[in-house]
PDB file of C-alpha atoms in Angstrom:
ATOM      1  CA  GLN K   1       0.000   0.000   0.000  1.00  0.00           C
ATOM      2  CA  VAL K   2       3.010   2.289   0.155  1.00  0.00           C
ATOM      3  CA  ILE K   3       4.631   3.558  -3.024  1.00  0.00           C
ATOM      4  CA  ASP K   4       8.328   4.254  -2.668  1.00  0.00           C
ATOM      5  CA  ASP K   5       9.439   5.146  -6.179  1.00  0.00           C
ATOM      6  CA  GLU K   6      11.822   8.008  -5.365  1.00  0.00           C
ATOM      7  CA  SER K   7      12.899   7.330  -1.814  1.00  0.00           C
ATOM      8  CA  GLU K   8      16.355   8.626  -1.026  1.00  0.00           C
ATOM      9  CA  GLU K   9      16.982   7.879   2.636  1.00  0.00           C
ATOM     10  CA  ASP K  10      14.735   6.194   5.136  1.00  0.00           C
ATOM     11  CA  ASP K  11      15.666   7.438   8.569  1.00  0.00           C
ATOM     12  CA  GLY K  12      12.817   5.523  10.221  1.00  0.00           C
ATOM     13  CA  ASP K  13      11.344   8.667  11.797  1.00  0.00           C
ATOM     14  CA  ALA K  14       7.706   8.213  10.859  1.00  0.00           C
ATOM     15  CA  GLU K  15       5.529  11.246  11.521  1.00  0.00           C
ATOM     16  CA  GLN K  16       2.282  10.670  13.364  1.00  0.00           C
ATOM     17  CA  TRP K  17      -0.892  11.792  11.626  1.00  0.00           C
ATOM     18  CA  ALA K  18      -4.445  10.882  12.498  1.00  0.00           C
ATOM     19  CA  VAL K  19      -7.896  10.593  11.099  1.00  0.00           C
ATOM     20  CA  VAL K  20     -10.219  11.927  13.779  1.00  0.00           C
ATOM     21  CA  GLU K  21     -13.720  10.491  13.701  1.00  0.00           C
ATOM     22  CA  MET K  22     -16.384  12.869  14.968  1.00  0.00           C
ATOM     23  CA  ARG K  23     -19.016  10.871  16.866  1.00  0.00           C
ATOM     24  CA  ASP K  24     -22.478  11.737  18.160  1.00  0.00           C
ATOM     25  CA  GLY K  25     -22.457  13.802  21.323  1.00  0.00           C
ATOM     26  CA  GLY K  26     -19.195  15.537  20.429  1.00  0.00           C
ATOM     27  CA  GLU K  27     -16.982  12.525  21.138  1.00  0.00           C
ATOM     28  CA  GLU K  28     -13.900  12.032  18.986  1.00  0.00           C
ATOM     29  CA  GLN K  29     -12.094   8.810  18.097  1.00  0.00           C
ATOM     30  CA  SER K  30      -8.526   9.176  16.846  1.00  0.00           C
ATOM     31  CA  HIS K  31      -7.192   6.676  14.311  1.00  0.00           C
ATOM     32  CA  PRO K  32      -3.374   7.092  14.225  1.00  0.00           C
ATOM     33  CA  LEU K  33      -1.480   6.897  10.926  1.00  0.00           C
ATOM     34  CA  PHE K  34       2.273   6.925  10.464  1.00  0.00           C
ATOM     35  CA  VAL K  35       3.672   8.738   7.436  1.00  0.00           C
ATOM     36  CA  ASP K  36       7.258   7.908   6.482  1.00  0.00           C
ATOM     37  CA  PRO K  37       9.109  11.151   5.611  1.00  0.00           C
ATOM     38  CA  GLY K  38      11.573   9.102   3.536  1.00  0.00           C
ATOM     39  CA  ARG K  39       8.891   8.107   1.042  1.00  0.00           C
ATOM     40  CA  THR K  40       7.335  10.193  -1.692  1.00  0.00           C
ATOM     41  CA  GLU K  41       3.855   8.800  -1.122  1.00  0.00           C
ATOM     42  CA  ASP K  42       1.907   6.886   1.510  1.00  0.00           C
ATOM     43  CA  ARG K  43      -1.600   5.485   1.006  1.00  0.00           C
ATOM     44  CA  PHE K  44      -4.101   4.537   3.693  1.00  0.00           C
ATOM     45  CA  TRP K  45      -7.434   2.784   3.195  1.00  0.00           C
ATOM     46  CA  ILE K  46     -10.499   4.010   5.067  1.00  0.00           C
ATOM     47  CA  GLY K  47     -13.360   1.536   5.375  1.00  0.00           C
ATOM     48  CA  ARG K  48     -15.265  -0.996   7.414  1.00  0.00           C
ATOM     49  CA  ASP K  49     -12.883  -3.903   6.731  1.00  0.00           C
ATOM     50  CA  ALA K  50     -10.337  -4.800   9.430  1.00  0.00           C
ATOM     51  CA  SER K  51      -7.547  -4.668   6.820  1.00  0.00           C
ATOM     52  CA  CYS K  52      -8.036  -0.892   6.406  1.00  0.00           C
ATOM     53  CA  GLU K  53      -5.652   1.444   8.218  1.00  0.00           C
ATOM     54  CA  VAL K  54      -8.670   3.469   9.362  1.00  0.00           C
ATOM     55  CA  THR K  55     -11.593   1.249  10.335  1.00  0.00           C
ATOM     56  CA  LEU K  56     -14.971   2.952  10.653  1.00  0.00           C
ATOM     57  CA  ASP K  57     -17.697   0.829  12.187  1.00  0.00           C
ATOM     58  CA  ALA K  58     -20.798   2.060  10.362  1.00  0.00           C
ATOM     59  CA  ALA K  59     -23.200   0.383   7.937  1.00  0.00           C
ATOM     60  CA  SER K  60     -22.947   3.398   5.581  1.00  0.00           C
ATOM     61  CA  VAL K  61     -19.207   2.789   5.127  1.00  0.00           C
ATOM     62  CA  SER K  62     -18.088   0.262   2.483  1.00  0.00           C
ATOM     63  CA  ARG K  63     -15.443  -2.359   3.260  1.00  0.00           C
ATOM     64  CA  ARG K  64     -12.828  -0.329   1.333  1.00  0.00           C
ATOM     65  CA  HIS K  65     -14.549   3.006   0.971  1.00  0.00           C
ATOM     66  CA  ALA K  66     -11.878   5.589   0.243  1.00  0.00           C
ATOM     67  CA  GLU K  67      -8.132   6.022   0.147  1.00  0.00           C
ATOM     68  CA  LEU K  68      -6.154   8.783   1.824  1.00  0.00           C
ATOM     69  CA  VAL K  69      -3.078   9.667  -0.243  1.00  0.00           C
ATOM     70  CA  VAL K  70      -0.231  11.621   1.372  1.00  0.00           C
ATOM     71  CA  ARG K  71       2.406  12.974  -1.032  1.00  0.00           C
ATOM     72  CA  ARG K  72       5.660  14.456   0.168  1.00  0.00           C
ATOM     73  CA  THR K  73       6.542  17.675  -1.678  1.00  0.00           C
ATOM     74  CA  GLY K  74       9.560  18.705   0.392  1.00  0.00           C
ATOM     75  CA  VAL K  75      11.081  18.362   3.826  1.00  0.00           C
ATOM     76  CA  GLY K  76       8.107  18.333   6.187  1.00  0.00           C
ATOM     77  CA  GLU K  77       5.755  19.438   3.395  1.00  0.00           C
ATOM     78  CA  TYR K  78       2.865  17.320   2.206  1.00  0.00           C
ATOM     79  CA  ILE K  79      -0.203  17.447  -0.005  1.00  0.00           C
ATOM     80  CA  THR K  80      -3.096  15.213   0.993  1.00  0.00           C
ATOM     81  CA  PHE K  81      -5.820  13.783  -1.217  1.00  0.00           C
ATOM     82  CA  VAL K  82      -8.809  11.549  -0.749  1.00  0.00           C
ATOM     83  CA  GLN K  83     -10.000   9.171  -3.441  1.00  0.00           C
ATOM     84  CA  LEU K  84     -13.342   7.369  -3.455  1.00  0.00           C
ATOM     85  CA  ASP K  85     -13.246   3.691  -4.355  1.00  0.00           C
ATOM     86  CA  ALA K  86     -15.437   2.931  -7.384  1.00  0.00           C
ATOM     87  CA  SER K  87     -17.322   0.218  -5.489  1.00  0.00           C
ATOM     88  CA  ALA K  88     -18.264   2.432  -2.496  1.00  0.00           C
ATOM     89  CA  ARG K  89     -22.020   2.930  -2.433  1.00  0.00           C
ATOM     90  CA  ASN K  90     -22.486   5.939  -0.170  1.00  0.00           C
ATOM     91  CA  GLY K  91     -19.836   8.277  -1.488  1.00  0.00           C
ATOM     92  CA  VAL K  92     -17.497  10.819   0.063  1.00  0.00           C
ATOM     93  CA  LYS K  93     -18.101  14.504   0.607  1.00  0.00           C
ATOM     94  CA  VAL K  94     -15.413  17.105   1.273  1.00  0.00           C
ATOM     95  CA  ASP K  95     -16.878  20.160   2.993  1.00  0.00           C
ATOM     96  CA  GLY K  96     -20.317  19.100   1.766  1.00  0.00           C
ATOM     97  CA  ARG K  97     -19.302  18.557  -1.879  1.00  0.00           C
ATOM     98  CA  LYS K  98     -19.477  15.068  -3.418  1.00  0.00           C
ATOM     99  CA  ILE K  99     -16.279  13.786  -4.968  1.00  0.00           C
ATOM    100  CA  LEU K 100     -16.048  11.560  -8.025  1.00  0.00           C
ATOM    101  CA  ALA K 101     -14.889   7.940  -7.852  1.00  0.00           C
ATOM    102  CA  LYS K 102     -11.244   7.300  -8.718  1.00  0.00           C
ATOM    103  CA  THR K 103     -10.471  11.045  -8.746  1.00  0.00           C
ATOM    104  CA  LEU K 104      -7.905  12.523  -6.367  1.00  0.00           C
ATOM    105  CA  THR K 105      -9.498  15.394  -4.442  1.00  0.00           C
ATOM    106  CA  ARG K 106      -7.205  17.624  -2.413  1.00  0.00           C
ATOM    107  CA  VAL K 107      -8.014  18.013   1.277  1.00  0.00           C
ATOM    108  CA  ARG K 108      -6.546  20.324   3.920  1.00  0.00           C
ATOM    109  CA  PHE K 109      -6.001  19.604   7.586  1.00  0.00           C
ATOM    110  CA  GLY K 110      -9.196  20.213   9.483  1.00  0.00           C
ATOM    111  CA  GLN K 111     -11.529  19.983   6.500  1.00  0.00           C
ATOM    112  CA  SER K 112     -14.711  18.043   7.109  1.00  0.00           C
ATOM    113  CA  LEU K 113     -14.971  14.756   5.201  1.00  0.00           C
ATOM    114  CA  LEU K 114     -18.071  12.608   5.185  1.00  0.00           C
ATOM    115  CA  ILE K 115     -17.310   8.929   4.565  1.00  0.00           C
ATOM    116  CA  GLY K 116     -20.741   7.379   4.122  1.00  0.00           C
ATOM    117  CA  ASN K 117     -22.458   8.949   7.138  1.00  0.00           C
ATOM    118  CA  VAL K 118     -19.290   9.217   9.283  1.00  0.00           C
ATOM    119  CA  ARG K 119     -17.685  12.658   9.685  1.00  0.00           C
ATOM    120  CA  ILE K 120     -13.872  12.735   9.907  1.00  0.00           C
ATOM    121  CA  ARG K 121     -11.023  15.256   9.870  1.00  0.00           C
ATOM    122  CA  ILE K 122      -7.344  14.761   9.059  1.00  0.00           C
ATOM    123  CA  VAL K 123      -4.697  15.944  11.524  1.00  0.00           C
ATOM    124  CA  GLY K 124      -1.031  15.970  10.559  1.00  0.00           C
ATOM    125  CA  PRO K 125       2.358  17.546  11.184  1.00  0.00           C
ATOM    126  CA  GLY K 126       2.266  21.286  11.549  1.00  0.00           C
ATOM    127  CA  SER K 127      -1.395  21.213  12.484  1.00  0.00           C
ATOM    128  CA  THR K 128      -1.047  19.688  15.956  1.00  0.00           C
ATOM    129  CA  SER K 129       0.572  17.202  18.235  1.00  0.00           C
ATOM    130  CA  VAL K 130      -1.846  14.428  17.344  1.00  0.00           C
ATOM    131  CA  ALA K 131      -1.780  12.591  20.651  1.00  0.00           C
ATOM    132  CA  GLU K 132      -2.334  15.615  22.880  1.00  0.00           C
ATOM    133  CA  GLU K 133      -4.067  18.377  20.951  1.00  0.00           C
ATOM    134  CA  ALA K 134      -6.297  16.807  18.294  1.00  0.00           C
ATOM    135  CA  PRO K 135      -9.633  17.996  19.785  1.00  0.00           C
ATOM    136  CA  ALA K 136      -8.405  21.591  20.154  1.00  0.00           C
ATOM    137  CA  VAL K 137      -7.049  21.679  16.621  1.00  0.00           C
ATOM    138  CA  ASN K 138     -10.269  20.251  15.246  1.00  0.00           C
ATOM    139  CA  ALA K 139     -12.246  22.974  16.997  1.00  0.00           C
ATOM    140  CA  ALA K 140      -9.919  25.615  15.518  1.00  0.00           C
ATOM    141  CA  ALA K 141     -10.057  23.966  12.094  1.00  0.00           C
ATOM    142  CA  THR K 142     -13.846  23.904  12.270  1.00  0.00           C
ATOM    143  CA  GLN K 143     -13.824  27.647  12.900  1.00  0.00           C
ATOM    144  CA  VAL K 144     -11.532  28.227   9.892  1.00  0.00           C
ATOM    145  CA  VAL K 145     -13.730  26.066   7.646  1.00  0.00           C
ATOM    146  CA  GLU K 146     -16.862  27.888   8.848  1.00  0.00           C
ATOM    147  CA  GLU K 147     -15.230  31.284   8.166  1.00  0.00           C
ATOM    148  CA  GLU K 148     -14.170  30.137   4.663  1.00  0.00           C
ATOM    149  CA  GLU K 149     -17.704  28.905   3.951  1.00  0.00           C
ATOM    150  CA  GLU K 150     -19.163  32.242   5.109  1.00  0.00           C
ATOM    151  CA  GLU K 151     -16.717  34.157   2.867  1.00  0.00           C
ATOM    152  CA  GLU K 152     -17.540  31.855  -0.062  1.00  0.00           C
ATOM    153  CA  ALA K 153     -21.289  32.355   0.495  1.00  0.00           C
ATOM    154  CA  ALA K 154     -20.852  36.143   0.604  1.00  0.00           C
ATOM    155  CA  VAL K 155     -18.909  36.093  -2.685  1.00  0.00           C
ATOM    156  CA  ASN K 156     -21.560  33.927  -4.364  1.00  0.00           C
ATOM    157  CA  GLU K 157     -24.434  36.251  -3.373  1.00  0.00           C
TER     158      GLU K 157
END
């Protein structure tokens, strides 16, 4: 699941990321991911199946629903994408917009993703210390997303 086509050195210092699942009642469940800074790309499956790196226990989530793609663009710099699997029935939404199957859609830290009926956010380096501050960052990211949506709505009026 990891593509390592241009790896130079692997120093073994994986960076901790997380997919944070937003549950009913404001609870959050963190699903840790480890991104290898020595690789050009890491891929993580999100789905109901136990073989997925991020397992979401919901009937609206397909066994292998979507793939999170993390591409390294420089030292400590990454671009993240989400890609819907063609066989997923209930789709993926990024900030309320449906994405197309087998199309890489760029996502930013803190953006709201809907996998089936499960809301998640991605937390990574530079956005927080995943283990200690994920809820606070998600609250801040939610505020940023809400402000961007308000600005976008004002421009479209």
